[in-house]
XYZ file of C-alpha atoms in Angstrom:
714
model
C 146.958 142.625 151.825
C 150.067 140.455 152.105
C 151.930 138.675 149.280
C 149.918 135.450 149.602
C 146.648 137.273 149.099
C 147.972 139.071 146.042
C 149.257 135.815 144.580
C 145.924 134.082 145.158
C 144.021 136.867 143.433
C 146.363 136.721 140.429
C 146.030 132.985 140.207
C 142.229 133.218 140.345
C 142.365 135.663 137.426
C 144.555 133.317 135.338
C 147.654 135.606 135.251
C 151.021 135.322 136.906
C 152.659 137.959 139.082
C 155.749 138.004 136.908
C 153.954 137.269 133.614
C 154.050 133.505 133.835
C 152.350 131.465 131.153
C 149.275 129.253 131.767
C 151.430 126.083 131.822
C 153.676 127.605 134.481
C 150.661 128.591 136.546
C 149.319 124.993 136.387
C 152.736 123.617 137.408
C 152.733 125.906 140.435
C 149.230 124.672 141.307
C 150.279 121.014 141.044
C 153.212 121.681 143.379
C 150.881 123.432 145.767
C 148.044 120.841 145.539
C 148.945 117.211 144.632
C 145.251 116.405 144.133
C 144.873 118.967 141.351
C 143.689 117.440 138.036
C 144.156 119.349 134.750
C 140.911 118.171 133.085
C 140.947 118.093 129.250
C 137.392 119.281 129.176
C 137.605 121.919 131.920
C 138.112 125.578 131.107
C 141.173 127.404 132.440
C 138.941 129.441 134.635
C 137.446 126.280 136.135
C 140.920 124.920 136.782
C 141.651 127.708 139.250
C 139.776 128.463 142.376
C 139.899 129.588 145.938
C 141.061 126.242 147.262
C 144.021 126.143 144.865
C 144.897 129.749 145.716
C 144.865 129.006 149.406
C 147.035 125.963 148.881
C 149.509 128.015 146.824
C 149.613 130.655 149.481
C 150.308 128.022 152.095
C 153.104 126.586 149.970
C 154.698 129.999 149.572
C 154.478 130.444 153.320
C 156.419 127.208 153.740
C 153.832 125.302 155.753
C 151.025 122.866 154.927
C 147.473 123.834 155.546
C 145.952 121.065 157.685
C 142.419 122.022 156.659
C 143.067 121.746 152.863
C 140.231 119.866 150.971
C 140.727 117.536 147.992
C 139.522 119.234 144.826
C 136.415 117.693 143.250
C 136.772 116.351 139.713
C 134.753 118.100 137.049
C 134.607 115.547 134.180
C 131.487 113.362 133.990
C 133.724 110.393 133.095
C 134.406 109.997 136.826
C 130.836 108.723 137.176
C 132.157 105.450 135.759
C 135.598 105.380 137.474
C 136.751 105.201 141.100
C 139.625 107.445 142.104
C 142.516 105.736 143.876
C 144.818 107.116 146.606
C 147.368 109.748 145.661
C 150.908 108.449 145.490
C 154.045 110.275 146.643
C 154.728 111.671 143.194
C 151.231 113.113 142.987
C 149.801 110.542 140.565
C 146.887 108.221 141.158
C 144.819 105.562 139.330
C 141.256 105.691 138.021
C 139.621 102.222 138.130
C 136.712 101.342 135.824
C 133.595 100.485 137.824
C 132.584 97.757 135.322
C 135.634 95.847 134.138
C 138.305 96.951 136.668
C 140.657 98.464 134.054
C 143.030 101.062 135.595
C 144.290 104.303 134.060
C 147.098 106.429 135.540
C 146.105 110.008 136.320
C 147.813 113.065 137.681
C 150.916 114.915 136.453
C 149.017 116.663 133.677
C 147.247 113.487 132.472
C 143.779 114.095 131.007
C 140.654 111.948 130.958
C 140.603 111.194 127.205
C 141.900 107.667 127.651
C 139.206 106.876 130.234
C 136.455 108.320 128.042
C 137.665 106.296 125.050
C 137.551 103.194 127.236
C 133.928 103.805 128.193
C 132.820 104.699 124.663
C 134.540 101.904 122.746
C 136.580 99.404 124.731
C 134.708 98.446 127.873
C 132.834 95.216 127.152
C 130.897 95.303 130.417
C 129.647 98.858 130.132
C 125.788 98.645 130.201
C 125.385 101.023 127.256
C 126.648 98.271 124.933
C 123.902 95.899 126.097
C 120.450 96.381 124.422
C 118.633 95.050 127.465
C 120.073 97.842 129.594
C 118.441 100.463 127.390
C 114.847 101.486 127.559
C 113.122 98.791 125.543
C 111.291 99.573 122.313
C 107.777 98.192 122.265
C 105.728 96.753 119.457
C 102.074 95.757 119.456
C 101.033 92.194 118.755
C 97.668 92.543 117.049
C 96.766 88.910 117.726
C 96.831 89.342 121.493
C 96.766 93.146 121.846
C 99.811 93.099 124.101
C 103.050 95.036 124.025
C 106.280 93.102 123.809
C 109.890 94.191 123.794
C 111.443 94.630 120.371
C 115.001 93.629 119.631
C 116.896 94.148 116.423
C 117.558 90.913 114.553
C 119.933 90.971 111.590
C 118.689 87.651 110.196
C 115.020 88.659 110.302
C 115.832 91.900 108.520
C 117.707 90.005 105.830
C 114.816 87.632 105.406
C 112.368 90.522 105.111
C 114.578 92.159 102.485
C 114.737 88.905 100.494
C 110.952 88.504 100.599
C 110.535 92.066 99.371
C 112.848 91.379 96.423
C 110.962 88.173 95.559
C 107.428 89.508 95.896
C 107.994 92.839 94.135
C 110.424 91.636 91.443
C 113.330 93.876 92.423
C 116.775 93.090 90.983
C 119.420 91.603 93.247
C 121.698 94.589 92.746
C 119.157 96.946 94.335
C 121.294 96.653 97.479
C 124.046 98.483 95.576
C 121.871 101.504 94.828
C 123.161 104.502 96.737
C 119.895 105.982 97.959
C 118.475 102.570 98.832
C 121.472 101.961 101.070
C 121.138 105.498 102.442
C 117.486 104.849 103.256
C 118.285 101.608 105.087
C 121.066 103.275 107.051
C 118.720 106.037 108.158
C 116.033 103.514 109.005
C 118.258 101.158 110.992
C 121.989 101.956 111.216
C 122.634 98.599 112.887
C 121.470 96.669 109.803
C 124.394 95.353 107.800
C 123.266 95.547 104.169
C 124.115 92.289 102.369
C 125.786 92.077 98.985
C 123.826 91.083 95.896
C 125.219 87.540 96.026
C 124.255 87.180 99.675
C 120.801 88.544 98.825
C 120.452 85.935 96.084
C 121.421 83.214 98.559
C 118.790 84.516 100.990
C 116.146 84.333 98.234
C 117.167 80.766 97.443
C 116.857 79.900 101.148
C 113.285 81.221 101.211
C 112.436 79.246 98.057
C 113.820 76.043 99.550
C 111.977 76.518 102.850
C 108.659 77.291 101.176
C 109.178 74.311 98.886
C 109.587 72.020 101.900
C 106.479 73.495 103.533
C 104.431 72.975 100.369
C 105.729 69.416 99.942
C 104.714 68.529 103.500
C 101.319 70.177 103.061
C 100.623 68.132 99.931
C 101.425 64.981 101.888
C 98.829 65.844 104.531
C 95.975 66.391 102.057
C 93.504 63.621 101.269
C 92.539 64.781 97.775
C 93.736 64.238 94.250
C 95.380 66.975 92.198
C 94.774 68.409 88.752
C 97.386 70.262 86.734
C 97.631 72.872 84.002
C 100.703 73.448 81.890
C 101.738 75.792 79.117
C 104.846 76.907 77.239
C 106.393 80.356 76.904
C 109.306 81.564 74.790
C 111.514 84.400 75.976
C 112.445 86.634 73.049
C 115.683 87.794 74.646
C 116.998 84.271 75.115
C 115.119 82.457 72.381
C 114.437 79.712 74.867
C 111.256 77.958 75.856
C 110.024 77.657 79.428
C 107.302 75.421 80.813
C 105.074 76.299 83.760
C 103.155 73.649 85.724
C 100.396 74.730 88.090
C 98.736 72.469 90.653
C 95.019 72.801 91.476
C 93.240 71.235 94.440
C 90.513 71.769 97.020
C 91.788 71.620 100.591
C 90.168 70.134 103.667
C 88.184 73.322 104.226
C 86.657 73.129 100.728
C 88.607 76.105 99.441
C 89.962 76.085 95.894
C 93.743 76.457 95.846
C 96.447 76.661 93.205
C 100.226 76.703 93.334
C 102.877 77.079 90.655
C 105.018 73.985 91.075
C 107.789 74.724 88.629
C 108.980 77.044 85.896
C 111.760 75.308 84.010
C 113.460 75.681 80.619
C 112.344 73.231 77.967
C 114.969 72.477 75.319
C 113.979 72.433 71.673
C 112.331 70.764 69.913
C 109.123 71.029 71.936
C 107.847 67.606 71.003
C 105.201 65.678 72.881
C 107.843 63.326 74.252
C 109.934 66.158 75.708
C 106.885 67.820 77.247
C 105.636 64.548 78.744
C 109.058 63.733 80.171
C 109.357 67.153 81.829
C 105.851 66.941 83.334
C 106.307 63.405 84.629
C 109.697 64.175 86.187
C 108.253 67.132 88.101
C 105.240 65.141 89.303
C 107.580 62.440 90.627
C 109.769 65.076 92.277
C 106.769 66.396 94.205
C 105.522 62.835 94.902
C 102.227 63.579 93.147
C 102.502 61.131 90.238
C 100.175 58.642 91.984
C 97.621 61.267 92.984
C 96.878 62.828 89.594
C 93.277 63.296 88.518
C 93.443 65.410 85.371
C 95.780 67.425 83.154
C 94.532 70.506 81.264
C 96.436 71.573 78.136
C 95.700 73.763 75.157
C 94.870 72.442 71.704
C 98.370 72.196 70.223
C 99.109 68.936 68.446
C 102.243 68.439 70.542
C 100.044 68.351 73.659
C 97.979 65.505 72.196
C 101.221 63.594 71.695
C 102.224 64.492 75.278
C 99.055 62.867 76.645
C 99.731 59.677 74.662
C 103.287 59.539 76.027
C 102.099 59.979 79.610
C 99.425 57.302 79.307
C 101.412 54.668 77.467
C 105.082 55.346 78.269
C 104.885 56.002 82.022
C 103.254 54.347 85.023
C 100.916 57.264 85.621
C 97.976 55.449 84.005
C 97.969 52.748 86.705
C 96.782 55.233 89.316
C 94.379 57.332 87.237
C 90.589 57.125 87.773
C 88.670 54.982 85.247
C 91.916 54.012 83.511
C 92.643 57.544 82.333
C 89.450 58.022 80.308
C 88.932 61.481 81.810
C 92.612 62.357 82.284
C 93.028 64.843 79.416
C 91.035 68.064 79.387
C 91.286 70.726 76.702
C 91.421 74.413 77.550
C 87.884 75.728 77.045
C 89.018 79.310 76.478
C 91.330 78.192 73.680
C 88.446 76.320 72.066
C 86.233 79.414 72.186
C 89.056 81.506 70.783
C 89.499 79.178 67.806
C 85.752 79.070 67.137
C 85.384 82.853 67.161
C 88.562 83.457 65.152
C 87.191 81.304 62.329
C 84.019 83.390 62.333
C 85.808 86.760 62.445
C 87.856 85.914 59.370
C 84.754 86.558 57.271
C 84.567 90.193 58.492
C 88.206 91.191 58.476
C 87.576 94.254 56.254
C 85.252 96.063 58.709
C 87.380 95.050 61.702
C 90.572 96.301 60.042
C 88.848 99.609 59.324
C 87.972 100.117 62.999
C 91.487 99.095 64.024
C 93.060 101.645 61.675
C 90.635 104.323 62.876
C 91.742 103.821 66.468
C 95.406 103.938 65.480
C 94.885 107.065 63.375
C 93.255 109.046 66.183
C 95.810 107.998 68.776
C 98.784 108.659 66.510
C 99.380 112.263 67.647
C 98.346 114.624 70.405
C 96.749 116.984 67.885
C 94.401 114.274 66.631
C 93.523 113.320 70.202
C 92.625 116.941 70.989
C 90.475 117.081 67.856
C 88.756 113.842 68.884
C 88.100 115.290 72.345
C 86.451 118.239 70.622
C 84.259 115.856 68.614
C 83.229 114.070 71.810
C 82.391 117.399 73.429
C 80.293 118.503 70.476
C 78.346 115.230 70.478
C 77.926 115.249 74.309
C 79.793 111.951 74.690
C 82.286 111.280 77.506
C 85.788 111.046 76.074
C 87.445 107.639 76.212
C 90.934 106.893 75.013
C 90.949 105.010 71.683
C 92.287 101.462 71.957
C 93.009 98.839 69.367
C 93.141 95.076 69.741
C 95.633 92.231 69.670
C 94.549 90.283 66.572
C 95.432 86.894 68.092
C 93.089 87.512 71.044
C 89.515 87.809 69.906
C 88.263 89.107 73.264
C 90.410 92.226 72.786
C 88.832 92.583 69.332
C 85.396 92.431 70.925
C 86.310 95.161 73.420
C 87.649 97.344 70.597
C 84.429 96.972 68.608
C 82.297 97.619 71.676
C 84.238 100.816 72.389
C 83.937 101.915 68.746
C 80.153 101.529 68.823
C 80.012 103.536 72.044
C 82.071 106.315 70.419
C 80.340 106.088 67.025
C 78.838 109.631 67.037
C 82.206 111.120 67.975
C 84.048 109.067 65.323
C 81.580 110.190 62.648
C 81.963 113.795 63.791
C 85.754 113.484 63.819
C 85.666 112.404 60.156
C 84.209 115.809 59.297
C 86.756 117.697 61.433
C 89.842 115.917 60.086
C 89.967 116.236 56.293
C 92.912 113.837 56.059
C 90.992 111.034 57.754
C 89.990 108.450 55.137
C 88.906 105.472 57.242
C 85.301 106.500 57.787
C 82.749 103.652 57.835
C 79.449 103.708 56.021
C 76.121 103.294 57.777
C 75.839 99.718 56.515
C 79.246 98.869 57.920
C 78.290 100.318 61.297
C 75.179 98.124 61.162
C 77.308 95.056 60.476
C 79.529 95.813 63.474
C 76.521 96.406 65.721
C 75.051 93.032 64.805
C 78.431 91.355 65.206
C 78.942 92.675 68.742
C 75.491 91.417 69.767
C 76.412 87.852 68.772
C 79.952 88.005 70.174
C 78.699 89.064 73.603
C 77.681 85.465 74.405
C 81.192 84.236 73.592
C 82.820 87.032 75.568
C 80.771 86.442 78.717
C 81.438 82.699 78.482
C 85.178 83.347 78.202
C 85.162 85.610 81.247
C 83.261 83.056 83.292
C 85.443 80.113 82.286
C 88.758 81.897 82.809
C 88.197 82.441 86.531
C 90.723 81.005 88.984
C 89.088 81.686 92.349
C 86.028 79.494 91.865
C 85.310 76.132 90.181
C 84.807 76.388 86.437
C 84.461 72.798 85.203
C 80.817 72.600 86.333
C 80.060 75.715 84.256
C 81.616 74.597 80.992
C 78.947 72.196 79.734
C 76.068 74.652 79.979
C 78.160 77.573 78.673
C 79.456 75.527 75.757
C 75.929 74.421 74.900
C 74.732 78.034 74.989
C 77.496 78.893 72.542
C 76.279 76.134 70.230
C 72.696 77.347 70.395
C 73.906 80.867 69.554
C 75.756 79.512 66.532
C 72.644 77.565 65.544
C 70.499 80.718 65.660
C 73.030 82.549 63.477
C 72.106 80.231 60.583
C 68.644 81.859 60.377
C 69.845 85.475 60.755
C 68.706 88.138 58.280
C 72.268 89.265 57.613
C 74.129 87.012 55.161
C 77.498 87.758 56.772
C 76.167 86.476 60.139
C 74.951 83.291 58.446
C 78.352 82.819 56.820
C 80.132 83.421 60.116
C 77.870 80.915 61.888
C 78.669 78.280 59.277
C 82.405 78.664 59.907
C 81.921 78.509 63.675
C 79.688 75.440 63.481
C 82.367 73.406 61.698
C 84.981 74.238 64.361
C 82.518 73.554 67.185
C 81.731 70.062 65.891
C 85.435 69.246 65.746
C 86.019 69.931 69.442
C 82.639 68.626 70.585
C 83.576 65.206 69.219
C 86.863 65.358 71.143
C 85.148 66.047 74.466
C 84.765 63.445 77.205
C 82.100 62.653 79.740
C 83.748 64.563 82.599
C 82.329 67.895 81.392
C 78.772 66.609 81.735
C 79.566 64.806 85.025
C 80.752 68.074 86.555
C 77.477 69.677 85.476
C 75.510 66.825 87.077
C 77.395 67.349 90.355
C 76.168 70.936 90.413
C 73.064 70.721 92.669
C 71.345 73.362 90.546
C 71.624 71.246 87.393
C 71.941 67.487 87.913
C 70.825 65.331 84.980
C 67.929 67.618 84.088
C 70.119 70.393 82.678
C 72.251 67.922 80.727
C 69.147 66.328 79.238
C 67.653 69.733 78.336
C 70.694 70.858 76.366
C 71.136 67.495 74.652
C 67.518 67.544 73.478
C 68.072 71.046 72.091
C 71.368 70.242 70.412
C 71.057 66.670 69.180
C 67.812 64.966 70.284
C 68.668 61.736 68.472
C 71.743 61.195 70.644
C 70.243 62.384 73.928
C 69.219 59.015 75.364
C 72.507 57.337 74.523
C 74.489 60.305 75.892
C 72.623 60.264 79.228
C 73.155 56.515 79.523
C 76.888 56.890 78.982
C 77.065 59.659 81.587
C 75.337 57.488 84.199
C 77.618 54.562 83.428
C 80.776 56.660 83.694
C 79.595 58.236 86.959
C 78.815 54.822 88.442
C 82.217 53.465 87.448
C 83.968 56.476 88.901
C 81.884 56.397 92.080
C 82.540 52.674 92.613
C 86.286 53.255 92.406
C 86.035 55.831 95.185
C 83.880 53.467 97.280
C 86.482 50.747 96.894
C 89.327 53.108 97.742
C 87.418 54.273 100.835
C 86.861 50.692 101.956
C 90.520 49.806 101.492
C 91.530 52.886 103.440
C 89.249 52.112 106.384
C 89.765 48.347 106.412
C 93.443 48.142 105.580
C 95.041 45.214 107.462
C 97.883 45.732 109.895
C 101.192 45.582 108.079
C 102.605 43.395 110.855
C 99.848 40.824 110.364
C 99.353 38.727 107.233
C 96.184 39.570 105.317
C 93.421 37.063 104.633
C 94.459 36.759 101.009
C 97.971 35.841 102.092
C 96.721 33.223 104.551
C 94.620 31.626 101.821
C 97.793 31.041 99.860
C 99.502 29.401 102.849
C 98.770 26.152 104.648
C 95.542 26.551 106.549
C 93.302 24.081 108.299
C 89.670 23.154 107.869
C 88.625 25.964 110.208
C 89.992 28.521 107.757
C 88.006 26.957 104.933
C 84.827 27.149 107.024
C 85.524 30.830 107.730
C 85.863 31.451 104.025
C 82.487 29.860 103.333
C 80.828 31.991 106.012
C 82.454 35.074 104.583
C 81.038 34.245 101.177
C 77.575 33.821 102.671
C 77.815 37.209 104.352
C 78.813 38.852 101.083
C 75.869 37.228 99.299
C 73.371 38.337 101.926
C 74.836 41.812 101.922
C 74.388 41.986 98.143
C 70.800 40.814 98.416
C 70.129 43.450 101.036
C 71.417 46.135 98.661
C 68.904 45.102 96.014
C 65.895 45.417 98.264
C 65.834 49.205 98.360
C 69.078 50.555 99.804
C 70.340 53.432 97.684
C 73.912 54.421 97.144
C 75.037 57.973 97.779
C 75.066 58.624 94.039
C 71.531 57.311 93.559
C 70.268 59.278 96.537
C 71.879 62.483 95.235
C 70.452 62.071 91.729
C 66.949 61.297 93.014
C 66.828 64.315 95.338
C 65.414 67.657 94.248
C 67.519 70.298 92.570
C 68.506 73.480 94.397
C 66.487 75.772 92.150
C 66.557 78.637 94.642
C 70.131 79.499 93.607
C 69.752 78.960 89.878
C 70.224 82.589 88.850
C 72.187 83.915 91.841
C 75.844 83.718 92.727
C 76.060 80.188 94.022
C 78.926 78.865 96.151
C 79.020 75.242 95.111
C 81.940 74.426 97.409
C 80.072 75.616 100.499
C 77.060 73.540 99.451
C 79.116 70.354 99.165
C 80.987 71.132 102.377
C 77.643 71.198 104.172
C 76.474 67.975 102.465
C 79.743 66.056 102.973
C 78.547 64.256 106.145
C 75.540 62.985 104.215
C 77.493 62.023 101.056
C 81.060 61.321 102.268
C 82.230 59.293 99.266
C 80.401 61.337 96.641
C 81.678 64.529 98.272
C 85.252 63.284 97.979
C 84.689 62.538 94.287
C 83.104 65.953 93.740
C 85.977 67.638 95.546
C 88.485 66.159 93.101
C 86.372 66.938 90.031
C 85.589 70.558 90.903
C 89.290 71.281 91.397
C 89.858 70.813 87.653
C 90.120 74.179 85.851
C 88.684 74.402 82.367
C 91.388 76.791 81.148
C 95.157 77.185 81.371
C 94.890 80.796 82.522
C 96.596 79.981 85.823
C 99.740 78.776 84.060
C 99.636 81.577 81.501
C 99.535 84.173 84.278
C 103.013 83.022 85.301
C 104.307 84.206 81.926
C 103.314 87.792 82.680
C 105.486 87.629 85.785
C 108.306 85.871 83.952
C 108.342 88.610 81.318
C 109.047 91.161 84.034
C 111.516 89.030 85.984
C 113.438 87.905 82.907
C 113.582 91.329 81.302
C 116.300 92.729 79.057
C 118.185 94.142 82.033
C 118.014 90.817 83.893
C 118.649 88.439 81.021
C 121.696 86.945 82.772
C 119.646 85.297 85.519
C 120.337 81.596 85.833
C 117.553 79.068 85.280
C 117.721 78.171 88.962
C 117.216 81.796 89.997
C 114.294 82.264 87.589
C 112.435 79.234 88.945
C 113.116 80.205 92.558
C 111.925 83.797 92.080
C 108.729 82.906 90.206
C 107.662 80.006 92.401
C 108.546 81.679 95.697
C 106.689 84.822 94.626
C 103.560 82.800 93.907
C 103.778 80.927 97.212
C 104.367 84.067 99.281
C 101.594 86.070 97.628
C 99.096 83.221 97.777
C 99.877 82.512 101.427
C 99.183 86.139 102.333
C 96.056 86.445 100.188
C 94.458 83.157 101.235
C 95.419 82.815 104.889
C 96.138 86.389 105.890
C 99.564 85.395 107.193
C 102.669 83.696 105.967
C 102.898 79.924 105.850
C 104.869 78.803 108.946
C 108.481 78.208 108.041
C 111.289 76.494 109.972
C 113.723 78.574 111.981
C 115.596 80.709 109.511
C 119.296 80.536 110.331
C 121.576 81.755 107.600
C 125.184 81.908 108.608
C 127.413 84.651 107.277
C 129.484 83.073 104.559
C 131.437 84.076 101.533
C 129.355 83.377 98.448
C 130.811 83.051 94.997
C 130.008 85.708 92.454
C 128.878 82.914 90.121
C 125.297 81.839 89.672
C 123.873 85.338 89.501
């Protein structure tokens, strides 16, 4: 073995013959092989090989090996670079295959700079383009096809804003650590907005949905009814007013939307309430399409109706000159009637209320009550007490107490400190009371519905309540007689305030017609029955004729570019025009004579037809019935559509207050009035659109530009 072989073996083992260091060994290799590349990522062992050893041996021998091969590069970064020719000093350039950027190599230069270029700097590298990756697929359920998914920052922001609106999250939820951590894990590319940007996104959604709703109202051919109520926030000591719109759309489906939720400055007088309602109706361009307004029985609301009818122009466009414009909340009326009756039995009711509170006061008493239930073989139910201002909760408390009566009596013997035990006579009083209150409770449940028409149900339900009160006068229990007397006085007060629309809605129910109205009137006040029926027919005819006239004007409206006949009569016309007028008068006369010879109007034909008795006791979809009959009664169907949209209670507006109590809580009391209205209204619109249509209402292209938003207005 000669010296060259020994040197090559030492080099391959990573040691020098005279104890040279690794750097010195690499320098010797570079001198021996100009194409040698000290790779940052290669191991020392990989940097030495047989080819380098042979080259070194040739260099030591003083002659170049003509068969020497260029050493292959080991770094995977060379997959993206092209190696240039070696220069005289042993260096060379690596050229990027995508953008053409060059990096000097050789003379102990590593590949870190080229790798950094590929990972971060190269703008044309395919890895930075989503379309160059394997596409993520998502299923479109509507067409059952797979489409490519691409991340969209704006869509994600919109989805986040909708989540905050619909589920009543605070704006600063985006500052919560684990919420941000969750979003980063879910989609690292999503840039989480600030709370002010999130608020702006929510306002954008509110504005877009408001525009959609405004345009939808303009495309409907019906009139609208409204409910309104007031709510006072205890944290702010401020009053807010909610206005809800009710209508039946072209598909004969009952709809409702919260139009506004605005602060109402004190004092809450009728003038202030009327002004706020009228301004909002004008804002939505619905002031000329109003049919009815439902309010509770507060005296300020009576003053509000007077202001609307006599201080605004709304009366000019109301049916029958506003005679049926104001409707009182039926559930409030029932509540007032029952409350007057319950005042006579406050002692027994208070005793039950205190019993429920006593048992539920501590866990030990609850365990003892569970034992009493077990001993009497009664399923345990948690004791509940009522809200005194809501009689229906009082009814439920009494009903529960009667169900748990054996356990309550047994508990009185187990708990020696319990002193609220009722006597047998008192239990008998409560049992009789619940029997009579059941009619009122079922009527309240039926009339407080929001997903089906309720106005057609009110007349018969209200009459049944009266007949129940009338039967109480002949009851064997004196306290029931006394309670009935109190209820009868309150009933007469609100019966005299009623209008004909309640009976008209009952007549438009194909199960009832005039027969049901006449039956109840003969039972309640037979002396007034004939006059009442006559007034109902007259009001229906007047209302129907207005719709006939409106239909004729809509179908025969003259071209706006051409003068109408009435305008030509006022101008200079010749004898031919006068002759045409006389012929027109003759045609009108003959047409009128033809109508008296047997032709029936839609209203007369409907009233003379048979009732739909088959559905008298079953769940009856009155809207589907009229939808099917609309081709036969087009004008009467349009009238019925507007009447059945009227709710008989303000429950829809009151439900907004439950939401407002959560949105405007103690921890969110700094929300601006604008934010409160946007959150409440947008939440209602988004939830209703999902529940009623199964998908969101189409919205315009959502383009929110990144912008700096002030910290104000939160």
